[in-house]
């Protein structure tokens, strides 16, 4: 399977692949401060819900390493503040706060007695606790890799050789620790000779489909066709699409799923043309505390991204008003199945999502 990963920890350094420079340049950035992480997440240098979660886990370690708390209590309080700061970088993907909470839980419950450090100096305990935080960040990364590998296997059961598949945004290797969520079965199918034909929506305004999905699918050798977002109905009507696969940034308890702006329109079209619509949602992206999609906070970004950022000159008259929500919510009624690392979930979502979130990893539907 594809070996691309947008995140690496090597020789004591945490680095991210700057996705704003893809597909032209593959540049790695070293993250040295919590501000580096905040900026990387906010500017989409690292992006995609699971990858943001992994970056936040390492971000908590980096922030804690750089701060000079002089007691265990002060260390925990500092970590809480680092967590609030990192969570303010982007609001929609739940993986960010999920990873921060996981790191905070570790700091709170870490027991120096169990490490043989009961009477040791705070300095010695701090060093051991930081080591433990680093191990936890590495675990978050490895678990995401494994979750994506499993989603690839489950997802492939829903697809057949030769299918035409439409995808929106990038929920691939670049959006995760490795392999991707909804692109994992496509990379896996490619390895097994399935011969899929993938149509990638360009995904305005930041062009994750054009810049990132096409880059990684073509690296895998997948037959890939780029279309503008407003062409989805045309390729569906022509009968070229047998399934739609997308990722998710936060799925509410009732199965409503927030994903890249434009996803909900694709789901409505898929229903119209009787095409199955599959949403790939690792359990770290299921937010059972949020009842429905109406409660999901949707990030609104700078309007310049629409008419300025990617163009040599402005593509709209000066002073134009803009509205630039980064995500929308697909109704659970338009989702044929949800693919998690623990198996495939079908309606009724309220009951079945709660059950899968609580279940141990299992084999099959
Ligand atoms: O704004 P982005 O590029 O972070 O948005 C990414 C998406 O919407 C992805 O589809 C989602 O995070 C799932 S990634 C596996």
GROMACS .gro file of C-alpha atoms and ligand atoms in nm:
model
  380
    1UNK     CA    1   0.000   0.000   0.000
    2UNK     CA    2   0.099   0.361  -0.046
    3UNK     CA    3   0.384   0.455   0.188
    4UNK     CA    4   0.312   0.831   0.195
    5UNK     CA    5   0.274   0.988   0.540
    6UNK     CA    6   0.238   1.361   0.607
    7UNK     CA    7   0.389   1.331   0.956
    8UNK     CA    8   0.716   1.193   1.091
    9UNK     CA    9   0.903   1.173   1.418
   10UNK     CA   10   1.275   1.116   1.370
   11UNK     CA   11   1.583   1.183   1.581
   12UNK     CA   12   1.387   1.375   1.843
   13UNK     CA   13   1.220   1.603   1.584
   14UNK     CA   14   0.855   1.616   1.486
   15UNK     CA   15   0.810   1.715   1.121
   16UNK     CA   16   0.516   1.768   0.889
   17UNK     CA   17   0.493   1.768   0.512
   18UNK     CA   18   0.377   2.118   0.414
   19UNK     CA   19   0.061   2.039   0.216
   20UNK     CA   20   0.013   2.398   0.106
   21UNK     CA   21   0.314   2.345  -0.124
   22UNK     CA   22   0.185   2.024  -0.285
   23UNK     CA   23   0.180   1.903  -0.555
   24UNK     CA   24   0.475   2.114  -0.673
   25UNK     CA   25   0.712   2.093  -0.377
   26UNK     CA   26   0.765   1.832  -0.108
   27UNK     CA   27   0.891   2.040   0.186
   28UNK     CA   28   0.921   1.911   0.543
   29UNK     CA   29   0.882   2.158   0.831
   30UNK     CA   30   1.025   2.097   1.179
   31UNK     CA   31   0.779   2.178   1.457
   32UNK     CA   32   0.966   2.333   1.748
   33UNK     CA   33   0.702   2.529   1.938
   34UNK     CA   34   0.331   2.509   2.009
   35UNK     CA   35   0.292   2.815   1.785
   36UNK     CA   36   0.446   2.617   1.497
   37UNK     CA   37   0.181   2.348   1.547
   38UNK     CA   38  -0.103   2.600   1.581
   39UNK     CA   39   0.002   2.775   1.262
   40UNK     CA   40   0.051   2.447   1.072
   41UNK     CA   41  -0.302   2.334   1.163
   42UNK     CA   42  -0.464   2.673   1.106
   43UNK     CA   43  -0.295   2.728   0.767
   44UNK     CA   44  -0.369   2.366   0.657
   45UNK     CA   45   0.000   2.278   0.627
   46UNK     CA   46  -0.115   1.969   0.814
   47UNK     CA   47  -0.480   1.891   0.754
   48UNK     CA   48  -0.744   1.619   0.751
   49UNK     CA   49  -0.909   1.524   1.079
   50UNK     CA   50  -0.690   1.227   1.182
   51UNK     CA   51  -0.362   1.401   1.085
   52UNK     CA   52  -0.468   1.709   1.283
   53UNK     CA   53  -0.527   1.480   1.583
   54UNK     CA   54  -0.180   1.327   1.553
   55UNK     CA   55  -0.021   1.672   1.516
   56UNK     CA   56  -0.208   1.792   1.826
   57UNK     CA   57  -0.083   1.494   2.030
   58UNK     CA   58   0.279   1.577   1.936
   59UNK     CA   59   0.195   1.946   1.989
   60UNK     CA   60   0.102   1.876   2.352
   61UNK     CA   61   0.438   1.706   2.405
   62UNK     CA   62   0.629   1.989   2.237
   63UNK     CA   63   0.444   2.255   2.438
   64UNK     CA   64   0.499   2.070   2.767
   65UNK     CA   65   0.870   2.020   2.688
   66UNK     CA   66   0.911   2.394   2.628
   67UNK     CA   67   0.732   2.509   2.943
   68UNK     CA   68   0.896   2.543   3.282
   69UNK     CA   69   0.633   2.436   3.535
   70UNK     CA   70   0.796   2.381   3.875
   71UNK     CA   71   0.553   2.122   4.014
   72UNK     CA   72   0.325   1.842   3.898
   73UNK     CA   73   0.015   2.059   3.955
   74UNK     CA   74   0.162   2.353   3.762
   75UNK     CA   75   0.262   2.112   3.482
   76UNK     CA   76  -0.095   1.985   3.450
   77UNK     CA   77  -0.238   2.339   3.454
   78UNK     CA   78   0.012   2.444   3.185
   79UNK     CA   79  -0.091   2.141   2.973
   80UNK     CA   80  -0.457   2.239   3.004
   81UNK     CA   81  -0.371   2.584   2.875
   82UNK     CA   82  -0.165   2.437   2.587
   83UNK     CA   83  -0.463   2.218   2.499
   84UNK     CA   84  -0.704   2.513   2.488
   85UNK     CA   85  -0.456   2.702   2.273
   86UNK     CA   86  -0.411   2.416   2.023
   87UNK     CA   87  -0.787   2.352   2.006
   88UNK     CA   88  -0.839   2.716   1.903
   89UNK     CA   89  -0.654   2.654   1.573
   90UNK     CA   90  -0.953   2.490   1.397
   91UNK     CA   91  -1.296   2.410   1.544
   92UNK     CA   92  -1.464   2.140   1.334
   93UNK     CA   93  -1.249   1.823   1.334
   94UNK     CA   94  -1.318   1.648   1.664
   95UNK     CA   95  -0.989   1.457   1.644
   96UNK     CA   96  -0.810   1.771   1.761
   97UNK     CA   97  -0.987   1.794   2.099
   98UNK     CA   98  -0.997   1.413   2.119
   99UNK     CA   99  -0.615   1.397   2.101
  100UNK     CA  100  -0.571   1.687   2.344
  101UNK     CA  101  -0.806   1.521   2.596
  102UNK     CA  102  -0.619   1.193   2.561
  103UNK     CA  103  -0.285   1.364   2.638
  104UNK     CA  104  -0.437   1.553   2.934
  105UNK     CA  105  -0.580   1.231   3.075
  106UNK     CA  106  -0.233   1.079   3.057
  107UNK     CA  107  -0.076   1.372   3.243
  108UNK     CA  108  -0.347   1.365   3.508
  109UNK     CA  109  -0.330   0.992   3.576
  110UNK     CA  110   0.046   0.941   3.541
  111UNK     CA  111   0.170   0.780   3.860
  112UNK     CA  112   0.535   0.834   3.964
  113UNK     CA  113   0.508   0.542   4.212
  114UNK     CA  114   0.440   0.301   3.927
  115UNK     CA  115   0.756   0.427   3.754
  116UNK     CA  116   0.968   0.380   4.069
  117UNK     CA  117   0.997   0.760   4.104
  118UNK     CA  118   0.793   0.816   4.421
  119UNK     CA  119   1.059   1.007   4.612
  120UNK     CA  120   1.240   1.144   4.308
  121UNK     CA  121   1.289   1.516   4.237
  122UNK     CA  122   1.026   1.696   4.026
  123UNK     CA  123   1.295   1.735   3.757
  124UNK     CA  124   1.339   1.355   3.735
  125UNK     CA  125   0.962   1.303   3.734
  126UNK     CA  126   0.916   1.569   3.467
  127UNK     CA  127   1.168   1.397   3.239
  128UNK     CA  128   0.989   1.062   3.279
  129UNK     CA  129   0.645   1.219   3.225
  130UNK     CA  130   0.763   1.393   2.907
  131UNK     CA  131   0.897   1.058   2.780
  132UNK     CA  132   0.557   0.907   2.850
  133UNK     CA  133   0.383   1.191   2.662
  134UNK     CA  134   0.604   1.130   2.362
  135UNK     CA  135   0.522   0.758   2.371
  136UNK     CA  136   0.153   0.846   2.378
  137UNK     CA  137   0.184   1.074   2.074
  138UNK     CA  138   0.366   0.794   1.888
  139UNK     CA  139   0.083   0.558   1.994
  140UNK     CA  140  -0.182   0.798   1.857
  141UNK     CA  141   0.007   0.800   1.526
  142UNK     CA  142   0.049   0.419   1.513
  143UNK     CA  143  -0.315   0.357   1.610
  144UNK     CA  144  -0.433   0.586   1.332
  145UNK     CA  145  -0.215   0.399   1.083
  146UNK     CA  146  -0.368   0.070   1.195
  147UNK     CA  147  -0.723   0.214   1.191
  148UNK     CA  148  -0.675   0.331   0.832
  149UNK     CA  149  -0.533  -0.004   0.727
  150UNK     CA  150  -0.844  -0.173   0.868
  151UNK     CA  151  -1.082   0.080   0.708
  152UNK     CA  152  -0.915  -0.002   0.379
  153UNK     CA  153  -0.996  -0.371   0.425
  154UNK     CA  154  -1.356  -0.314   0.535
  155UNK     CA  155  -1.413  -0.054   0.265
  156UNK     CA  156  -1.287  -0.281  -0.011
  157UNK     CA  157  -1.567  -0.528   0.070
  158UNK     CA  158  -1.815  -0.266  -0.056
  159UNK     CA  159  -1.639  -0.214  -0.390
  160UNK     CA  160  -1.597  -0.432  -0.698
  161UNK     CA  161  -1.325  -0.441  -0.963
  162UNK     CA  162  -1.358  -0.185  -1.240
  163UNK     CA  163  -1.591   0.048  -1.047
  164UNK     CA  164  -1.607   0.421  -1.109
  165UNK     CA  165  -1.569   0.603  -0.777
  166UNK     CA  166  -1.621   0.970  -0.697
  167UNK     CA  167  -1.443   1.133  -0.403
  168UNK     CA  168  -1.449   1.484  -0.257
  169UNK     CA  169  -1.162   1.670  -0.084
  170UNK     CA  170  -0.871   1.455   0.035
  171UNK     CA  171  -0.933   1.182   0.289
  172UNK     CA  172  -0.625   0.993   0.185
  173UNK     CA  173  -0.280   0.917   0.323
  174UNK     CA  174  -0.213   1.291   0.337
  175UNK     CA  175  -0.504   1.344   0.576
  176UNK     CA  176  -0.403   1.068   0.819
  177UNK     CA  177  -0.095   0.903   0.969
  178UNK     CA  178  -0.086   0.670   0.663
  179UNK     CA  179  -0.309   0.504   0.397
  180UNK     CA  180  -0.607   0.741   0.441
  181UNK     CA  181  -0.965   0.673   0.538
  182UNK     CA  182  -1.182   0.669   0.224
  183UNK     CA  183  -0.882   0.640  -0.010
  184UNK     CA  184  -0.737   0.342   0.181
  185UNK     CA  185  -0.961   0.087  -0.003
  186UNK     CA  186  -0.868   0.249  -0.332
  187UNK     CA  187  -0.494   0.220  -0.264
  188UNK     CA  188  -0.552  -0.137  -0.143
  189UNK     CA  189  -0.767  -0.219  -0.447
  190UNK     CA  190  -0.495  -0.082  -0.673
  191UNK     CA  191  -0.246  -0.319  -0.513
  192UNK     CA  192  -0.488  -0.608  -0.573
  193UNK     CA  193  -0.552  -0.516  -0.937
  194UNK     CA  194  -0.910  -0.385  -0.899
  195UNK     CA  195  -0.865  -0.124  -1.172
  196UNK     CA  196  -1.086   0.147  -1.021
  197UNK     CA  197  -1.159   0.467  -1.215
  198UNK     CA  198  -1.156   0.751  -0.966
  199UNK     CA  199  -1.311   1.093  -1.024
  200UNK     CA  200  -1.169   1.356  -0.791
  201UNK     CA  201  -1.370   1.673  -0.726
  202UNK     CA  202  -1.125   1.963  -0.731
  203UNK     CA  203  -1.274   2.085  -0.398
  204UNK     CA  204  -1.283   2.460  -0.405
  205UNK     CA  205  -1.166   2.686  -0.263
  206UNK     CA  206  -0.846   2.520  -0.132
  207UNK     CA  207  -0.830   2.251  -0.401
  208UNK     CA  208  -0.750   1.954  -0.178
  209UNK     CA  209  -0.898   1.725  -0.445
  210UNK     CA  210  -0.693   1.865  -0.730
  211UNK     CA  211  -0.368   1.921  -0.544
  212UNK     CA  212  -0.365   1.634  -0.294
  213UNK     CA  213  -0.602   1.353  -0.395
  214UNK     CA  214  -0.479   1.351  -0.755
  215UNK     CA  215  -0.117   1.364  -0.631
  216UNK     CA  216  -0.148   1.065  -0.402
  217UNK     CA  217  -0.373   0.854  -0.627
  218UNK     CA  218  -0.144   0.905  -0.924
  219UNK     CA  219   0.155   0.811  -0.704
  220UNK     CA  220  -0.032   0.484  -0.639
  221UNK     CA  221  -0.093   0.435  -1.011
  222UNK     CA  222  -0.475   0.472  -0.982
  223UNK     CA  223  -0.663   0.583  -1.295
  224UNK     CA  224  -0.761   0.934  -1.182
  225UNK     CA  225  -0.976   1.199  -1.350
  226UNK     CA  226  -0.998   1.550  -1.209
  227UNK     CA  227  -1.334   1.727  -1.237
  228UNK     CA  228  -1.462   2.062  -1.112
  229UNK     CA  229  -1.702   2.042  -0.821
  230UNK     CA  230  -1.996   2.142  -1.039
  231UNK     CA  231  -1.944   1.843  -1.274
  232UNK     CA  232  -2.043   1.568  -1.028
  233UNK     CA  233  -2.404   1.547  -1.157
  234UNK     CA  234  -2.279   1.514  -1.514
  235UNK     CA  235  -2.047   1.219  -1.445
  236UNK     CA  236  -2.318   1.052  -1.236
  237UNK     CA  237  -2.577   1.096  -1.511
  238UNK     CA  238  -2.338   0.945  -1.763
  239UNK     CA  239  -2.330   0.631  -1.546
  240UNK     CA  240  -1.960   0.662  -1.471
  241UNK     CA  241  -1.998   0.655  -1.092
  242UNK     CA  242  -2.082   0.336  -0.900
  243UNK     CA  243  -1.998   0.462  -0.550
  244UNK     CA  244  -1.907   0.782  -0.368
  245UNK     CA  245  -1.647   0.768  -0.089
  246UNK     CA  246  -1.569   1.058   0.148
  247UNK     CA  247  -1.405   1.124   0.485
  248UNK     CA  248  -1.547   1.297   0.790
  249UNK     CA  249  -1.433   1.561   1.039
  250UNK     CA  250  -1.696   1.500   1.306
  251UNK     CA  251  -1.989   1.259   1.311
  252UNK     CA  252  -2.271   1.340   1.552
  253UNK     CA  253  -2.446   1.067   1.753
  254UNK     CA  254  -2.733   1.049   1.501
  255UNK     CA  255  -2.498   0.988   1.205
  256UNK     CA  256  -2.494   1.340   1.059
  257UNK     CA  257  -2.137   1.392   0.935
  258UNK     CA  258  -1.945   1.718   0.890
  259UNK     CA  259  -1.695   1.702   0.606
  260UNK     CA  260  -1.540   1.937   0.351
  261UNK     CA  261  -1.777   2.197   0.208
  262UNK     CA  262  -1.958   2.048  -0.091
  263UNK     CA  263  -1.987   1.697   0.055
  264UNK     CA  264  -2.357   1.731   0.141
  265UNK     CA  265  -2.440   1.833  -0.216
  266UNK     CA  266  -2.258   1.528  -0.351
  267UNK     CA  267  -2.458   1.307  -0.111
  268UNK     CA  268  -2.787   1.459  -0.231
  269UNK     CA  269  -2.684   1.397  -0.592
  270UNK     CA  270  -2.582   1.040  -0.514
  271UNK     CA  271  -2.928   0.974  -0.369
  272UNK     CA  272  -3.091   1.124  -0.678
  273UNK     CA  273  -2.889   0.893  -0.905
  274UNK     CA  274  -2.924   0.591  -0.673
  275UNK     CA  275  -2.551   0.564  -0.608
  276UNK     CA  276  -2.426   0.439  -0.268
  277UNK     CA  277  -2.265   0.710  -0.055
  278UNK     CA  278  -2.003   0.582   0.193
  279UNK     CA  279  -1.859   0.794   0.473
  280UNK     CA  280  -1.532   0.677   0.634
  281UNK     CA  281  -1.523   0.761   1.002
  282UNK     CA  282  -1.258   0.628   1.242
  283UNK     CA  283  -1.410   0.598   1.590
  284UNK     CA  284  -1.188   0.891   1.700
  285UNK     CA  285  -1.409   1.104   1.469
  286UNK     CA  286  -1.741   0.994   1.625
  287UNK     CA  287  -1.862   1.256   1.874
  288UNK     CA  288  -2.136   1.098   2.084
  289UNK     CA  289  -2.159   1.415   2.295
  290UNK     CA  290  -2.297   1.601   1.993
  291UNK     CA  291  -2.652   1.487   1.926
  292UNK     CA  292  -2.707   1.606   1.569
  293UNK     CA  293  -2.518   1.783   1.292
  294UNK     CA  294  -2.694   2.111   1.375
  295UNK     CA  295  -2.473   2.140   1.684
  296UNK     CA  296  -2.142   2.098   1.498
  297UNK     CA  297  -1.942   2.420   1.485
  298UNK     CA  298  -1.849   2.492   1.126
  299UNK     CA  299  -1.523   2.676   1.062
  300UNK     CA  300  -1.561   2.991   0.851
  301UNK     CA  301  -1.243   3.099   0.674
  302UNK     CA  302  -1.109   3.414   0.511
  303UNK     CA  303  -1.295   3.503   0.190
  304UNK     CA  304  -0.966   3.576   0.013
  305UNK     CA  305  -0.925   3.199  -0.019
  306UNK     CA  306  -1.212   3.208  -0.271
  307UNK     CA  307  -1.093   3.472  -0.512
  308UNK     CA  308  -0.730   3.559  -0.437
  309UNK     CA  309  -0.516   3.293  -0.278
  310UNK     CA  310  -0.457   3.070  -0.582
  311UNK     CA  311  -0.464   3.331  -0.857
  312UNK     CA  312  -0.214   3.580  -0.996
  313UNK     CA  313  -0.475   3.853  -0.983
  314UNK     CA  314  -0.806   3.889  -0.801
  315UNK     CA  315  -1.089   3.681  -0.950
  316UNK     CA  316  -1.365   3.905  -0.809
  317UNK     CA  317  -1.422   4.281  -0.794
  318UNK     CA  318  -1.251   4.461  -0.508
  319UNK     CA  319  -1.472   4.486  -0.200
  320UNK     CA  320  -1.689   4.185  -0.287
  321UNK     CA  321  -1.867   4.022   0.009
  322UNK     CA  322  -1.779   3.657   0.068
  323UNK     CA  323  -1.903   3.358   0.266
  324UNK     CA  324  -1.649   3.080   0.309
  325UNK     CA  325  -1.759   2.792   0.535
  326UNK     CA  326  -1.494   2.518   0.531
  327UNK     CA  327  -1.734   2.229   0.603
  328UNK     CA  328  -2.096   2.127   0.566
  329UNK     CA  329  -2.305   1.857   0.727
  330UNK     CA  330  -2.433   1.556   0.535
  331UNK     CA  331  -2.760   1.427   0.673
  332UNK     CA  332  -2.750   1.071   0.808
  333UNK     CA  333  -3.042   1.002   0.574
  334UNK     CA  334  -2.811   1.038   0.275
  335UNK     CA  335  -2.532   0.812   0.405
  336UNK     CA  336  -2.558   0.451   0.286
  337UNK     CA  337  -2.300   0.317   0.533
  338UNK     CA  338  -2.033   0.439   0.771
  339UNK     CA  339  -1.699   0.260   0.758
  340UNK     CA  340  -1.499   0.253   1.081
  341UNK     CA  341  -1.186   0.064   1.181
  342UNK     CA  342  -1.408  -0.170   1.382
  343UNK     CA  343  -1.645  -0.256   1.100
  344UNK     CA  344  -1.921  -0.126   0.877
  345UNK     CA  345  -2.215   0.055   1.037
  346UNK     CA  346  -2.558   0.086   0.876
  347UNK     CA  347  -2.877   0.262   0.988
  348UNK     CA  348  -3.022   0.311   1.241
  349UNK     CA  349  -2.709   0.514   1.316
  350UNK     CA  350  -2.799   0.638   1.665
  351UNK     CA  351  -2.795   0.287   1.811
  352UNK     CA  352  -2.532   0.137   1.585
  353UNK     CA  353  -2.274   0.418   1.618
  354UNK     CA  354  -2.296   0.409   1.998
  355UNK     CA  355  -2.248   0.032   1.988
  356UNK     CA  356  -1.946   0.042   1.757
  357UNK     CA  357  -1.782   0.324   1.954
  358UNK     CA  358  -1.804   0.109   2.266
  359UNK     CA  359  -1.709  -0.219   2.099
  360UNK     CA  360  -1.360  -0.370   2.092
  361UNK     CA  361  -1.203  -0.407   1.746
  362UNK     CA  362  -1.391  -0.683   1.563
  363UNK     CA  363  -1.382  -0.865   1.238
  364UNK     CA  364  -1.648  -0.780   0.984
  365UNK     CA  365  -1.988  -0.622   0.960
  366LIG     O1  366  -0.993   2.148   0.551
  366LIG     P1  367  -0.933   2.011   0.544
  366LIG     O2  368  -0.847   1.989   0.425
  366LIG     O3  369  -0.865   1.974   0.674
  366LIG     O4  370  -1.059   1.916   0.531
  366LIG     C1  371  -1.038   1.778   0.526
  366LIG     C2  372  -1.162   1.700   0.508
  366LIG     O5  373  -1.271   1.752   0.498
  366LIG     C3  374  -1.146   1.551   0.507
  366LIG     O6  375  -1.239   1.491   0.423
  366LIG     C4  376  -1.167   1.499   0.650
  366LIG     O7  377  -1.084   1.566   0.740
  366LIG     C5  378  -1.145   1.354   0.662
  366LIG     S1  379  -0.976   1.315   0.648
  366LIG     C6  380  -0.952   1.153   0.661
   0.00000   0.00000   0.00000
